[in-house]
mmCIF file of C-alpha atoms in Angstrom:
data_model
loop_
_atom_site.group_PDB
_atom_site.id
_atom_site.type_symbol
_atom_site.label_atom_id
_atom_site.label_comp_id
_atom_site.label_asym_id
_atom_site.label_seq_id
_atom_site.Cartn_x
_atom_site.Cartn_y
_atom_site.Cartn_z
ATOM 1 C CA MET V 1 258.695 177.025 158.945
ATOM 2 C CA GLN V 2 260.500 176.712 162.219
ATOM 3 C CA THR V 3 263.055 179.227 163.287
ATOM 4 C CA ILE V 4 266.520 178.020 164.136
ATOM 5 C CA GLU V 5 265.916 178.688 167.824
ATOM 6 C CA THR V 6 262.828 176.555 168.263
ATOM 7 C CA ASN V 7 264.237 173.975 165.947
ATOM 8 C CA GLU V 8 267.329 173.802 168.112
ATOM 9 C CA ALA V 9 265.615 172.540 171.256
ATOM 10 C CA GLY V 10 263.696 170.025 169.193
ATOM 11 C CA LEU V 11 266.834 168.797 167.492
ATOM 12 C CA ILE V 12 268.637 168.389 170.780
ATOM 13 C CA ALA V 13 265.779 166.395 172.268
ATOM 14 C CA ARG V 14 265.728 164.089 169.276
ATOM 15 C CA ILE V 15 269.473 163.588 169.326
ATOM 16 C CA LEU V 16 269.373 162.683 172.981
ATOM 17 C CA ALA V 17 266.518 160.329 172.252
ATOM 18 C CA GLY V 18 268.763 158.447 169.874
ATOM 19 C CA GLU V 19 268.697 160.162 166.480
ATOM 20 C CA LYS V 20 272.422 160.753 166.702
ATOM 21 C CA ASP V 21 272.922 161.762 163.096
ATOM 22 C CA LEU V 22 270.940 164.925 163.616
ATOM 23 C CA PHE V 23 273.928 166.270 165.510
ATOM 24 C CA HIS V 24 275.423 167.092 162.117
ATOM 25 C CA GLU V 25 272.534 169.463 161.492
ATOM 26 C CA LEU V 26 272.729 170.966 164.947
ATOM 27 C CA ILE V 27 276.367 171.834 164.508
ATOM 28 C CA ARG V 28 276.262 173.100 160.941
ATOM 29 C CA PRO V 29 275.150 176.687 161.662
ATOM 30 C CA CYS V 30 277.865 176.980 164.330
ATOM 31 C CA GLU V 31 280.894 175.490 162.647
ATOM 32 C CA ARG V 32 282.280 178.745 161.336
ATOM 33 C CA MET V 33 281.968 180.270 164.764
ATOM 34 C CA VAL V 34 283.691 177.347 166.446
ATOM 35 C CA TYR V 35 286.678 177.606 164.137
ATOM 36 C CA LEU V 36 287.020 181.371 164.486
ATOM 37 C CA THR V 37 286.790 181.165 168.256
ATOM 38 C CA LEU V 38 289.595 178.635 168.332
ATOM 39 C CA PHE V 39 291.617 180.642 165.874
ATOM 40 C CA ALA V 40 291.204 183.767 167.988
ATOM 41 C CA ILE V 41 292.920 181.937 170.808
ATOM 42 C CA VAL V 42 295.512 179.636 169.247
ATOM 43 C CA LYS V 43 296.289 181.778 166.171
ATOM 44 C CA ASN V 44 297.261 178.804 164.094
ATOM 45 C CA GLU V 45 295.132 177.238 161.380
ATOM 46 C CA ALA V 46 295.951 173.602 161.976
ATOM 47 C CA GLU V 47 295.632 173.914 165.755
ATOM 48 C CA ALA V 48 292.363 175.782 165.349
ATOM 49 C CA GLU V 49 290.945 173.110 163.090
ATOM 50 C CA ASP V 50 292.008 170.315 165.419
ATOM 51 C CA GLY V 51 290.571 172.205 168.327
ATOM 52 C CA ALA V 52 287.330 172.800 166.462
ATOM 53 C CA GLN V 53 286.951 169.078 165.896
ATOM 54 C CA GLU V 54 287.628 168.343 169.553
ATOM 55 C CA THR V 55 285.106 170.986 170.539
ATOM 56 C CA VAL V 56 282.379 169.474 168.429
ATOM 57 C CA ILE V 57 283.085 165.951 169.674
ATOM 58 C CA SER V 58 283.134 167.164 173.239
ATOM 59 C CA ALA V 59 279.848 168.998 172.742
ATOM 60 C CA TYR V 60 278.332 165.809 171.403
ATOM 61 C CA ARG V 61 279.550 163.761 174.332
ATOM 62 C CA HIS V 62 278.244 166.256 176.837
ATOM 63 C CA LEU V 63 275.067 167.219 175.091
ATOM 64 C CA ALA V 64 272.968 165.793 177.895
ATOM 65 C CA SER V 65 274.428 168.369 180.255
ATOM 66 C CA PHE V 66 273.299 171.264 178.076
ATOM 67 C CA ARG V 67 270.386 172.719 179.972
ATOM 68 C CA GLY V 68 269.111 175.200 177.468
ATOM 69 C CA GLU V 69 269.628 178.175 179.776
ATOM 70 C CA ALA V 70 272.007 179.747 177.308
ATOM 71 C CA LYS V 71 271.740 179.474 173.570
ATOM 72 C CA PHE V 72 273.343 176.353 172.177
ATOM 73 C CA SER V 73 275.818 178.503 170.249
ATOM 74 C CA THR V 74 276.934 180.280 173.434
ATOM 75 C CA TRP V 75 277.398 176.982 175.203
ATOM 76 C CA LEU V 76 279.402 175.689 172.284
ATOM 77 C CA THR V 77 281.509 178.844 172.254
ATOM 78 C CA SER V 78 282.478 178.312 175.878
ATOM 79 C CA ILE V 79 283.568 174.783 175.085
ATOM 80 C CA ALA V 80 285.613 176.149 172.185
ATOM 81 C CA ILE V 81 287.219 178.756 174.422
ATOM 82 C CA ASN V 82 288.179 176.136 176.991
ATOM 83 C CA GLU V 83 289.591 173.919 174.293
ATOM 84 C CA GLY V 84 291.603 176.832 172.919
ATOM 85 C CA ARG V 85 292.981 177.769 176.317
ATOM 86 C CA LYS V 86 293.915 174.180 177.018
ATOM 87 C CA ARG V 87 295.874 174.055 173.779
ATOM 88 C CA LEU V 88 297.540 177.340 174.458
ATOM 89 C CA ARG V 89 298.675 176.213 177.896
ATOM 90 C CA LYS V 90 300.022 173.025 176.445
ATOM 91 C CA ALA V 91 301.883 174.916 173.738
ATOM 92 C CA LYS V 92 303.344 177.433 176.120
ATOM 93 C CA GLY V 93 304.307 174.810 178.616
ATOM 94 C CA ALA V 94 303.572 174.784 182.304
ATOM 95 C CA GLY V 95 304.732 177.608 184.467
ATOM 96 C CA GLU V 96 303.981 180.410 182.131
ATOM 97 C CA GLU V 97 301.293 182.863 182.992
ATOM 98 C CA SER V 98 297.968 181.690 181.697
ATOM 99 C CA ILE V 99 296.004 183.958 179.457
ATOM 100 C CA GLU V 100 293.133 184.141 181.905
ATOM 101 C CA GLU V 101 295.301 186.180 184.174
ATOM 102 C CA GLN V 102 295.757 188.976 181.710
ATOM 103 C CA THR V 103 293.600 191.966 182.355
ATOM 104 C CA GLU V 104 292.879 195.102 180.459
ATOM 105 C CA GLY V 105 294.670 197.156 183.072
ATOM 106 C CA HIS V 106 298.049 197.312 181.450
ATOM 107 C CA GLU V 107 299.470 200.388 179.872
ATOM 108 C CA GLY V 108 298.741 201.146 176.299
ATOM 109 C CA ASP V 109 297.739 203.819 173.900
ATOM 110 C CA PHE V 110 294.163 203.314 172.897
ATOM 111 C CA THR V 111 293.489 206.574 171.166
ATOM 112 C CA PRO V 112 292.540 206.451 167.513
ATOM 113 C CA ALA V 113 294.685 207.835 164.741
ATOM 114 C CA PRO V 114 293.522 211.345 163.981
ATOM 115 C CA LEU V 115 293.387 212.122 160.317
ATOM 116 C CA THR V 116 292.613 215.323 158.609
ATOM 117 C CA ASP V 117 292.387 214.669 154.898
ATOM 118 C CA TRP V 118 289.957 211.821 155.113
ATOM 119 C CA ARG V 119 286.982 211.452 152.919
ATOM 120 C CA GLU V 120 284.768 208.471 153.396
ATOM 121 C CA ILE V 121 286.001 205.727 151.182
ATOM 122 C CA PRO V 122 283.512 204.173 148.822
ATOM 123 C CA LEU V 123 282.251 200.715 149.661
ATOM 124 C CA GLU V 124 283.808 199.380 146.464
ATOM 125 C CA ALA V 125 287.210 200.185 147.904
ATOM 126 C CA LEU V 126 286.515 197.777 150.739
ATOM 127 C CA GLU V 127 286.387 195.059 148.121
ATOM 128 C CA ARG V 128 290.125 195.160 147.791
ATOM 129 C CA LYS V 129 291.893 192.038 148.896
ATOM 130 C CA GLU V 130 294.872 193.818 150.430
ATOM 131 C CA LEU V 131 292.577 195.496 152.893
ATOM 132 C CA ARG V 132 291.181 192.229 154.098
ATOM 133 C CA GLU V 133 294.659 190.798 154.378
ATOM 134 C CA ALA V 134 295.865 193.829 156.327
ATOM 135 C CA LEU V 135 292.914 193.475 158.671
ATOM 136 C CA ARG V 136 293.578 189.791 159.263
ATOM 137 C CA VAL V 137 297.164 190.517 160.160
ATOM 138 C CA ALA V 138 296.238 193.414 162.428
ATOM 139 C CA VAL V 139 293.657 191.305 164.269
ATOM 140 C CA ALA V 140 296.123 188.441 164.675
ATOM 141 C CA GLU V 141 298.570 190.860 166.242
ATOM 142 C CA LEU V 142 296.187 192.286 168.813
ATOM 143 C CA PRO V 143 297.002 191.271 172.383
ATOM 144 C CA ASP V 144 295.077 188.092 173.253
ATOM 145 C CA ILE V 145 292.432 189.567 175.511
ATOM 146 C CA TYR V 146 291.503 192.201 172.961
ATOM 147 C CA ARG V 147 291.538 189.847 170.006
ATOM 148 C CA GLN V 148 289.216 187.383 171.696
ATOM 149 C CA VAL V 149 286.597 189.965 172.517
ATOM 150 C CA PHE V 150 286.877 191.516 169.083
ATOM 151 C CA ILE V 151 286.388 188.187 167.299
ATOM 152 C CA LEU V 152 283.404 187.181 169.385
ATOM 153 C CA ARG V 153 281.720 190.569 169.104
ATOM 154 C CA ASP V 154 282.587 191.882 165.667
ATOM 155 C CA VAL V 155 283.316 188.751 163.659
ATOM 156 C CA GLU V 156 280.902 186.307 165.220
ATOM 157 C CA GLU V 157 278.507 189.052 166.212
ATOM 158 C CA LEU V 158 277.662 187.832 169.685
ATOM 159 C CA ASN V 159 276.186 190.552 171.867
ATOM 160 C CA ILE V 160 277.918 192.026 174.908
ATOM 161 C CA GLU V 161 276.184 189.656 177.338
ATOM 162 C CA GLU V 162 276.927 186.560 175.299
ATOM 163 C CA THR V 163 280.547 187.576 174.868
ATOM 164 C CA ALA V 164 280.890 188.161 178.600
ATOM 165 C CA GLN V 165 279.301 184.827 179.370
ATOM 166 C CA ALA V 166 281.456 182.931 176.896
ATOM 167 C CA LEU V 167 284.699 184.442 178.176
ATOM 168 C CA GLY V 168 283.737 184.429 181.833
ATOM 169 C CA ILE V 169 284.323 188.157 182.270
ATOM 170 C CA ASN V 170 281.904 190.936 183.112
ATOM 171 C CA PRO V 171 280.106 193.000 180.479
ATOM 172 C CA GLY V 172 281.987 196.131 181.498
ATOM 173 C CA ALA V 173 285.280 194.451 180.664
ATOM 174 C CA VAL V 174 283.876 193.365 177.312
ATOM 175 C CA LYS V 175 283.053 196.968 176.459
ATOM 176 C CA VAL V 176 286.445 198.286 177.497
ATOM 177 C CA ARG V 177 288.328 195.587 175.608
ATOM 178 C CA LEU V 178 286.176 195.961 172.541
ATOM 179 C CA HIS V 179 286.701 199.686 172.456
ATOM 180 C CA ARG V 180 290.440 199.322 172.790
ATOM 181 C CA ALA V 181 290.608 196.594 170.183
ATOM 182 C CA ARG V 182 288.719 198.735 167.696
ATOM 183 C CA MET V 183 290.880 201.764 168.374
ATOM 184 C CA MET V 184 294.080 199.760 167.992
ATOM 185 C CA LEU V 185 292.822 198.423 164.678
ATOM 186 C CA GLN V 186 291.769 201.852 163.513
ATOM 187 C CA LYS V 187 295.222 203.167 164.259
ATOM 188 C CA ARG V 188 296.901 200.277 162.490
ATOM 189 C CA LEU V 189 294.696 200.303 159.445
ATOM 190 C CA VAL V 190 294.196 203.951 158.710
ATOM 191 C CA PRO V 191 297.288 204.165 156.527
ATOM 192 C CA VAL V 192 296.050 201.208 154.489
ATOM 193 C CA LEU V 193 292.512 202.551 154.305
ATOM 194 C CA LYS V 194 293.788 205.897 153.176
ATOM 195 C CA THR V 195 295.709 204.514 150.265
ATOM 196 C CA THR V 196 292.497 202.845 149.197
ATOM 197 C CA ALA V 197 290.532 206.080 149.346
ATOM 198 C CA PRO V 198 290.105 207.990 146.107
ATOM 199 C CA ALA V 199 293.456 209.436 145.134
ATOM 200 C CA ARG V 200 293.746 213.095 145.790
ATOM 201 C CA ARG V 201 295.767 213.512 142.684
ATOM 202 C CA GLY V 202 293.830 211.442 140.232
ATOM 203 C CA PHE V 203 294.527 210.427 136.690
ATOM 204 C CA PHE V 204 293.370 213.783 135.496
ATOM 205 C CA GLY V 205 295.749 215.573 137.770
ATOM 206 C CA ARG V 206 293.003 217.168 139.775
ATOM 207 C CA ALA V 207 293.981 217.924 143.318
ATOM 208 C CA LEU V 208 291.135 218.027 145.836
ATOM 209 C CA MET M 1 277.624 219.903 177.457
ATOM 210 C CA LYS M 2 280.333 220.727 175.019
ATOM 211 C CA LEU M 3 282.477 217.731 174.261
ATOM 212 C CA ASN M 4 286.089 217.803 173.291
ATOM 213 C CA CYS M 5 287.571 215.331 170.824
ATOM 214 C CA LYS M 6 289.077 213.107 173.451
ATOM 215 C CA HIS M 7 285.689 212.670 175.067
ATOM 216 C CA VAL M 8 284.214 211.651 171.754
ATOM 217 C CA TRP M 9 286.986 209.126 171.142
ATOM 218 C CA GLU M 10 286.312 207.473 174.468
ATOM 219 C CA HIS M 11 282.746 206.794 173.453
ATOM 220 C CA ILE M 12 283.182 206.048 169.786
ATOM 221 C CA SER M 13 282.828 202.313 170.157
ATOM 222 C CA GLU M 14 279.623 202.545 172.175
ATOM 223 C CA PHE M 15 278.370 205.224 169.836
ATOM 224 C CA ILE M 16 278.785 202.850 166.913
ATOM 225 C CA ASP M 17 276.972 200.110 168.831
ATOM 226 C CA GLY M 18 274.153 202.488 169.674
ATOM 227 C CA SER M 19 274.627 201.958 173.376
ATOM 228 C CA VAL M 20 275.223 205.529 174.512
ATOM 229 C CA ASP M 21 272.303 207.286 176.155
ATOM 230 C CA ALA M 22 270.219 209.775 174.240
ATOM 231 C CA LYS M 23 271.820 212.868 175.723
ATOM 232 C CA LEU M 24 275.369 211.768 175.017
ATOM 233 C CA ARG M 25 274.394 210.653 171.534
ATOM 234 C CA GLU M 26 273.065 214.100 170.833
ATOM 235 C CA ASP M 27 276.224 215.755 172.160
ATOM 236 C CA ILE M 28 278.410 213.505 170.057
ATOM 237 C CA GLU M 29 276.336 214.108 166.955
ATOM 238 C CA ARG M 30 276.584 217.831 167.463
ATOM 239 C CA HIS M 31 280.334 217.558 167.859
ATOM 240 C CA LEU M 32 280.623 215.469 164.705
ATOM 241 C CA GLU M 33 278.817 218.081 162.671
ATOM 242 C CA HIS M 34 281.707 220.462 162.949
ATOM 243 C CA CYS M 35 284.667 218.206 163.737
ATOM 244 C CA GLU M 36 286.273 216.648 160.701
ATOM 245 C CA ILE M 37 288.828 214.749 162.702
ATOM 246 C CA CYS M 38 286.275 212.896 164.777
ATOM 247 C CA SER M 39 284.083 212.285 161.750
ATOM 248 C CA ALA M 40 287.023 210.731 159.958
ATOM 249 C CA ILE M 41 287.816 208.539 162.945
ATOM 250 C CA LEU M 42 284.222 207.418 163.102
ATOM 251 C CA ASP M 43 284.079 206.665 159.377
ATOM 252 C CA SER M 44 287.328 204.778 159.346
ATOM 253 C CA THR M 45 286.340 202.704 162.380
ATOM 254 C CA ARG M 46 282.998 201.897 160.792
ATOM 255 C CA ASN M 47 284.717 200.859 157.592
ATOM 256 C CA ILE M 48 286.908 198.490 159.542
ATOM 257 C CA LEU M 49 283.844 196.927 161.122
ATOM 258 C CA VAL M 50 282.160 196.518 157.745
ATOM 259 C CA LEU M 51 285.254 194.761 156.531
ATOM 260 C CA THR M 52 285.416 192.633 159.667
ATOM 261 C CA ALA M 53 281.868 191.380 159.235
ATOM 262 C CA ASP M 54 282.597 190.372 155.638
ATOM 263 C CA ASP M 55 282.784 186.572 155.503
ATOM 264 C CA ARG M 56 285.687 186.756 153.100
ATOM 265 C CA THR M 57 287.904 188.489 155.626
ATOM 266 C CA PHE M 58 288.045 185.617 158.077
ATOM 267 C CA GLU M 59 287.863 182.521 155.979
ATOM 268 C CA LEU M 60 287.785 178.899 156.958
ATOM 269 C CA PRO M 61 290.453 176.488 155.738
ATOM 270 C CA VAL M 62 289.458 174.718 152.540
ATOM 271 C CA GLY M 63 287.773 171.425 153.363
ATOM 272 C CA TYR M 64 287.271 172.334 157.011
ATOM 273 C CA SER M 65 283.597 171.472 157.095
ATOM 274 C CA GLU M 66 284.035 168.164 155.283
ATOM 275 C CA ARG M 67 286.776 167.056 157.637
ATOM 276 C CA LEU M 68 284.780 168.127 160.659
ATOM 277 C CA HIS M 69 281.722 166.135 159.651
ATOM 278 C CA GLU M 70 283.807 163.152 158.702
ATOM 279 C CA ARG M 71 285.394 163.099 162.126
ATOM 280 C CA LEU M 72 282.013 163.574 163.730
ATOM 281 C CA ALA M 73 280.535 160.735 161.714
ATOM 282 C CA LYS M 74 283.248 158.442 163.036
ATOM 283 C CA GLU M 75 282.471 159.502 166.560
ATOM 284 C CA LEU M 76 278.756 158.959 166.086
ATOM 285 C CA GLU M 77 279.355 155.550 164.629
ATOM 286 C CA GLY M 78 281.817 154.423 167.204
ATOM 287 C CA SER M 79 280.152 155.609 170.341
ATOM 288 C CA GLY M 80 277.290 154.071 172.083
ATOM 289 C CA GLN M 81 275.883 157.530 172.451
ATOM 290 C CA ASP M 82 274.928 156.916 176.037
ATOM 291 C CA SER M 83 278.290 155.696 177.196
ATOM 292 C CA GLU M 84 279.396 159.025 178.580
ATOM 293 C CA LYS M 85 276.089 160.268 179.811
ATOM 294 C CA LYS M 86 275.280 160.185 183.453
#
């Protein structure tokens, strides 16, 4: 059986040679990633879906210019990022500062929330829906530059290099932004996580 | 070197990713053995990352894939595939 990687180059060659329909297969493993990348930037479901469709069409139209130096998924991610930024600029109107100009230099508190009465919460507790909802909201509320790095790294699981390449920033900036994003989320979510942890005063009235 | 908590916090993200060097890793691990606060921060951050990687946390809109492939099919049909190639 072929791995996805070797299969990928083969698929692309065949598509370019005229087997257009294979593009469906090429895109399938990446479609979740494309949507989430768009969503990380435009923060709106309908816009993200529209943008995802545009991204895929654009990738198809420009497939011949894909040189295979990066992974196909990384290339596709950069197209998605450009599409997202384009939409954001359009939405914000001309004249406003573009998101590319933001840097991680601005003031902020990136220390985690210290907690003293924490015991590791059981994995079953992570099954709770409210936690996932709280996380979604917290991620959506991260400043743009942090959210984008966080989504690419921790949701889509690109590595540092790939994330840097996709966003056009250096790996050092990826690390700094990722760290800050995680600390901001930790701070935001600790209260929610704690309520999910085993109650200190349980049904049987036992304290600690 | 003896690390204080603030030092540990600065490296927690890289520690989780396994990208700190061996010496620092050892120092952090030693610190964690006796520091409940930092251990709790580490645990809670890890839990958040577990939750983040869960496919159910960031879901796709219902019907997303179908609509995407439908649109793509139209494009594939309509285009002479070579029209935009140079």
